[in-house]
CSV table of C-alpha atoms in Angstrom, one decimal:
chain,number,residue,atom,x,y,z
A,1,MET,CA,0.0,0.0,0.0
A,2,THR,CA,1.2,3.5,-0.7
A,3,ASP,CA,1.2,6.3,1.9
A,4,THR,CA,-1.5,8.5,0.6
A,5,ALA,CA,-0.8,11.0,3.4
A,6,LYS,CA,2.7,11.6,2.2
A,7,PRO,CA,2.9,15.1,0.7
A,8,VAL,CA,3.5,15.3,-3.0
A,9,ARG,CA,6.8,17.0,-3.8
A,10,LEU,CA,6.7,19.2,-6.9
A,11,LEU,CA,9.6,21.0,-8.4
A,12,GLY,CA,9.1,24.2,-10.3
A,13,LEU,CA,11.4,25.3,-13.1
A,14,SER,CA,11.2,28.7,-14.6
A,15,GLY,CA,12.6,29.3,-18.1
A,16,SER,CA,13.2,33.0,-17.3
A,17,ILE,CA,16.1,34.2,-15.0
A,18,ARG,CA,15.0,37.9,-15.1
A,19,ARG,CA,14.9,39.5,-11.7
A,20,HIS,CA,11.2,40.3,-12.0
A,21,SER,CA,10.3,37.3,-14.1
A,22,HIS,CA,6.7,36.8,-14.9
A,23,CYS,CA,7.2,33.0,-15.2
A,24,THR,CA,8.8,32.8,-11.8
A,25,ALA,CA,6.0,34.9,-10.3
A,26,VAL,CA,3.5,32.4,-11.6
A,27,LEU,CA,5.4,29.5,-10.0
A,28,ASN,CA,5.7,31.4,-6.7
A,29,THR,CA,2.0,32.1,-6.7
A,30,LEU,CA,1.2,28.4,-7.3
A,31,ALA,CA,3.6,27.4,-4.6
A,32,ASP,CA,1.9,29.8,-2.2
A,33,SER,CA,-1.6,28.5,-3.2
A,34,LEU,CA,-0.6,24.9,-2.7
A,35,GLY,CA,0.7,25.7,0.7
A,36,ASN,CA,-2.7,27.2,1.6
A,37,LYS,CA,-4.8,24.3,0.3
A,38,ALA,CA,-6.0,21.7,2.7
A,39,GLY,CA,-6.2,19.2,-0.1
A,40,ASN,CA,-6.9,18.7,-3.8
A,41,LYS,CA,-8.8,16.4,-6.2
A,42,ALA,CA,-6.0,13.9,-6.1
A,43,GLY,CA,-6.5,13.4,-2.4
A,44,ASN,CA,-3.0,14.4,-1.4
A,45,LYS,CA,-1.4,17.4,0.0
A,46,ALA,CA,1.3,19.0,-2.2
A,47,GLU,CA,4.3,21.3,-1.7
A,48,MET,CA,6.3,22.9,-4.5
A,49,THR,CA,9.8,24.3,-4.4
A,50,LEU,CA,11.5,26.2,-7.1
A,51,PHE,CA,15.0,25.5,-8.6
A,52,ALA,CA,16.6,28.6,-10.1
A,53,LEU,CA,18.5,28.0,-13.3
A,54,ASN,CA,20.7,31.1,-13.1
A,55,ASP,CA,23.9,29.1,-12.3
A,56,ILE,CA,23.5,26.3,-14.8
A,57,PRO,CA,26.4,26.5,-17.3
A,58,PRO,CA,26.2,25.9,-21.0
A,59,TYR,CA,25.9,22.2,-21.7
A,60,ASP,CA,29.3,20.7,-22.5
A,61,PRO,CA,29.5,16.9,-22.9
A,62,ASP,CA,33.2,17.1,-22.1
A,63,LEU,CA,32.5,18.6,-18.7
A,64,ASP,CA,29.7,16.1,-18.1
A,65,ALA,CA,32.0,13.2,-18.9
A,66,GLU,CA,34.7,14.2,-16.5
A,67,ASN,CA,33.4,16.4,-13.8
A,68,THR,CA,29.8,17.5,-13.9
A,69,PRO,CA,29.4,21.1,-12.7
A,70,ALA,CA,27.8,21.3,-9.2
A,71,PRO,CA,24.8,23.3,-10.3
A,72,ALA,CA,23.9,20.7,-13.0
A,73,THR,CA,24.3,17.9,-10.4
A,74,ALA,CA,22.1,19.8,-8.0
A,75,LEU,CA,19.4,20.2,-10.7
A,76,ARG,CA,19.5,16.4,-11.4
A,77,ASP,CA,19.2,15.6,-7.7
A,78,ALA,CA,16.3,18.0,-7.3
A,79,ILE,CA,14.4,16.5,-10.2
A,80,ALA,CA,15.1,13.0,-8.9
A,81,ALA,CA,13.7,13.9,-5.4
A,82,ALA,CA,10.5,15.4,-6.9
A,83,ASP,CA,7.4,13.4,-7.6
A,84,GLY,CA,6.5,15.7,-10.5
A,85,LEU,CA,7.7,18.8,-12.3
A,86,VAL,CA,6.0,22.1,-13.2
A,87,ILE,CA,7.8,23.8,-16.0
A,88,ILE,CA,7.0,27.2,-17.3
A,89,SER,CA,8.7,29.2,-20.1
A,90,PRO,CA,8.4,32.4,-21.9
A,91,GLU,CA,8.2,32.2,-25.7
A,92,TYR,CA,11.4,33.3,-27.5
A,93,ASN,CA,11.2,33.2,-31.3
A,94,TYR,CA,8.4,30.6,-31.3
A,95,GLY,CA,10.3,28.3,-28.9
A,96,MET,CA,11.2,27.9,-25.3
A,97,SER,CA,13.9,30.0,-23.7
A,98,GLY,CA,17.5,29.0,-24.2
A,99,VAL,CA,18.0,29.0,-20.5
A,100,LEU,CA,15.3,26.2,-20.1
A,101,LYS,CA,16.5,24.2,-23.1
A,102,ASN,CA,20.1,24.3,-21.7
A,103,ALA,CA,18.9,23.1,-18.3
A,104,LEU,CA,16.9,20.3,-19.9
A,105,ASP,CA,20.0,19.2,-21.8
A,106,TRP,CA,21.8,18.8,-18.5
A,107,ALA,CA,18.8,17.0,-17.0
A,108,SER,CA,18.6,14.6,-19.9
A,109,ARG,CA,21.8,12.8,-18.9
A,110,PRO,CA,22.7,10.1,-18.5
A,111,ALA,CA,20.9,9.2,-21.7
A,112,MET,CA,17.9,7.0,-21.2
A,113,LYS,CA,18.5,6.9,-17.5
A,114,SER,CA,18.0,10.6,-16.6
A,115,PRO,CA,16.0,11.7,-13.5
A,116,VAL,CA,13.3,13.0,-15.9
A,117,ARG,CA,12.5,9.5,-17.2
A,118,GLY,CA,9.0,8.5,-16.2
A,119,LYS,CA,8.5,11.8,-14.2
A,120,PRO,CA,5.0,13.4,-14.5
A,121,ILE,CA,5.4,16.9,-15.9
A,122,LEU,CA,3.0,19.8,-16.3
A,123,ILE,CA,4.1,22.4,-18.9
A,124,MET,CA,3.0,26.1,-19.0
A,125,THR,CA,3.9,29.2,-20.9
A,126,ALA,CA,3.4,32.9,-20.2
A,127,SER,CA,3.9,35.9,-22.4
A,128,PRO,CA,3.0,39.6,-22.7
A,129,ALA,CA,1.5,38.6,-26.0
A,130,PHE,CA,-2.2,37.6,-26.1
A,131,THR,CA,-1.1,34.2,-27.4
A,132,GLY,CA,0.5,33.4,-24.0
A,133,GLY,CA,3.6,31.8,-25.5
A,134,VAL,CA,1.6,28.9,-26.8
A,135,ARG,CA,3.9,28.3,-29.7
A,136,ALA,CA,6.7,27.3,-27.3
A,137,GLN,CA,4.6,24.5,-25.9
A,138,HIS,CA,5.2,22.2,-28.8
A,139,GLU,CA,9.0,22.4,-28.5
A,140,MET,CA,8.8,21.9,-24.7
A,141,ARG,CA,6.6,18.8,-25.1
A,142,GLU,CA,8.9,17.4,-27.8
A,143,THR,CA,12.0,17.9,-25.8
A,144,LEU,CA,10.6,16.4,-22.6
A,145,SER,CA,9.0,13.5,-24.4
A,146,GLY,CA,12.4,12.8,-26.0
A,147,MET,CA,13.8,12.7,-22.5
A,148,MET,CA,11.1,10.1,-21.7
A,149,GLY,CA,9.3,12.4,-19.3
A,150,ARG,CA,5.5,11.9,-18.8
A,151,VAL,CA,4.1,15.2,-20.0
A,152,ILE,CA,0.5,15.1,-18.9
A,153,ALA,CA,-2.3,15.4,-21.5
A,154,ARG,CA,-4.7,18.3,-20.7
A,155,PRO,CA,-5.7,21.6,-22.1
A,156,GLN,CA,-2.7,23.9,-22.5
A,157,VAL,CA,-1.9,26.3,-19.7
A,158,VAL,CA,-1.1,29.6,-21.4
A,159,ILE,CA,-1.1,33.0,-19.7
A,160,GLY,CA,-1.5,35.8,-22.2
A,161,MET,CA,-1.0,39.4,-21.4
A,162,VAL,CA,0.9,38.2,-18.3
A,163,HIS,CA,2.4,41.6,-17.6
A,164,GLU,CA,-1.0,42.9,-16.8
A,165,LYS,CA,-1.8,39.9,-14.5
A,166,ILE,CA,1.2,40.1,-12.1
A,167,LYS,CA,1.3,42.5,-9.2
A,168,ASP,CA,4.0,42.6,-6.5
A,169,GLY,CA,5.6,39.4,-7.8
A,170,ARG,CA,2.3,37.3,-7.8
A,171,LEU,CA,-0.3,36.3,-10.3
A,172,THR,CA,-3.4,38.2,-9.4
A,173,ASP,CA,-5.7,37.2,-12.2
A,174,GLN,CA,-8.1,34.8,-10.6
A,175,ALA,CA,-9.2,33.1,-13.7
A,176,ALA,CA,-5.7,32.3,-14.8
A,177,LEU,CA,-4.7,31.2,-11.3
A,178,ASP,CA,-7.8,28.9,-11.1
A,179,PHE,CA,-7.0,27.3,-14.5
A,180,ALA,CA,-3.3,26.8,-13.5
A,181,LEU,CA,-4.4,25.2,-10.2
A,182,ALA,CA,-6.8,22.9,-12.0
A,183,ALA,CA,-3.8,21.8,-14.1
A,184,ILE,CA,-1.8,21.2,-10.9
A,185,ASP,CA,-4.7,19.0,-9.7
A,186,ASP,CA,-4.4,17.0,-13.0
A,187,LEU,CA,-0.7,16.6,-12.4
A,188,LEU,CA,-1.4,15.4,-8.8
A,189,SER,CA,-3.9,12.9,-10.1
A,190,GLU,CA,-1.3,11.5,-12.5
A,191,ILE,CA,1.2,11.2,-9.6
A,192,ALA,CA,-1.4,9.5,-7.4
A,193,LEU,CA,-2.0,6.9,-10.2
A,194,LEU,CA,1.7,6.2,-10.4
A,195,ARG,CA,1.9,5.8,-6.6
A,196,GLY,CA,-1.0,3.5,-6.6
A,197,ALA,CA,0.5,1.4,-9.4
A,198,LYS,CA,3.8,1.1,-7.6
A,199,GLY,CA,2.0,0.1,-4.4
A,200,ALA,CA,-0.2,-2.5,-6.0
């Protein structure tokens, strides 16, 4: 039997390293909201921590083969310890940010055995444009699927005109927040199913 009372550990990754990042503000708001919730549709309590990507160096297979940089190792360890991932990116030139792609390249190793393999993942995008960065979602999904991550199937979470929905570092648009939290509930349901399968 699995321990259904055990808190679900989520790891948030923001594809923006700007000081006042809208994407990071969304993750911080979700983390705050989860901390205030008594429960959710999946029947588990959840907690989310964020891992900043500022110190992740450019991916270099030579470095990885000999002496993996400490920030990259810390990222892999954080992913391995999490039950699921919540990844949000801005849209740069119709794709995810280079910062996020670079971090995922580090996280994808060792090949076929990375900590992302089999990990339930919720992807989101946010943008000042009304499209909300939706064109980046395809690239995110393809990359994470190539890493053998379990990107959950659900309506896309896109937050358009995000600059008008952030105040004092938090997402204040209730409709956008509710939709994102519903997506978190779907992620938690996927995690609960995996826990149940492992405990069967």
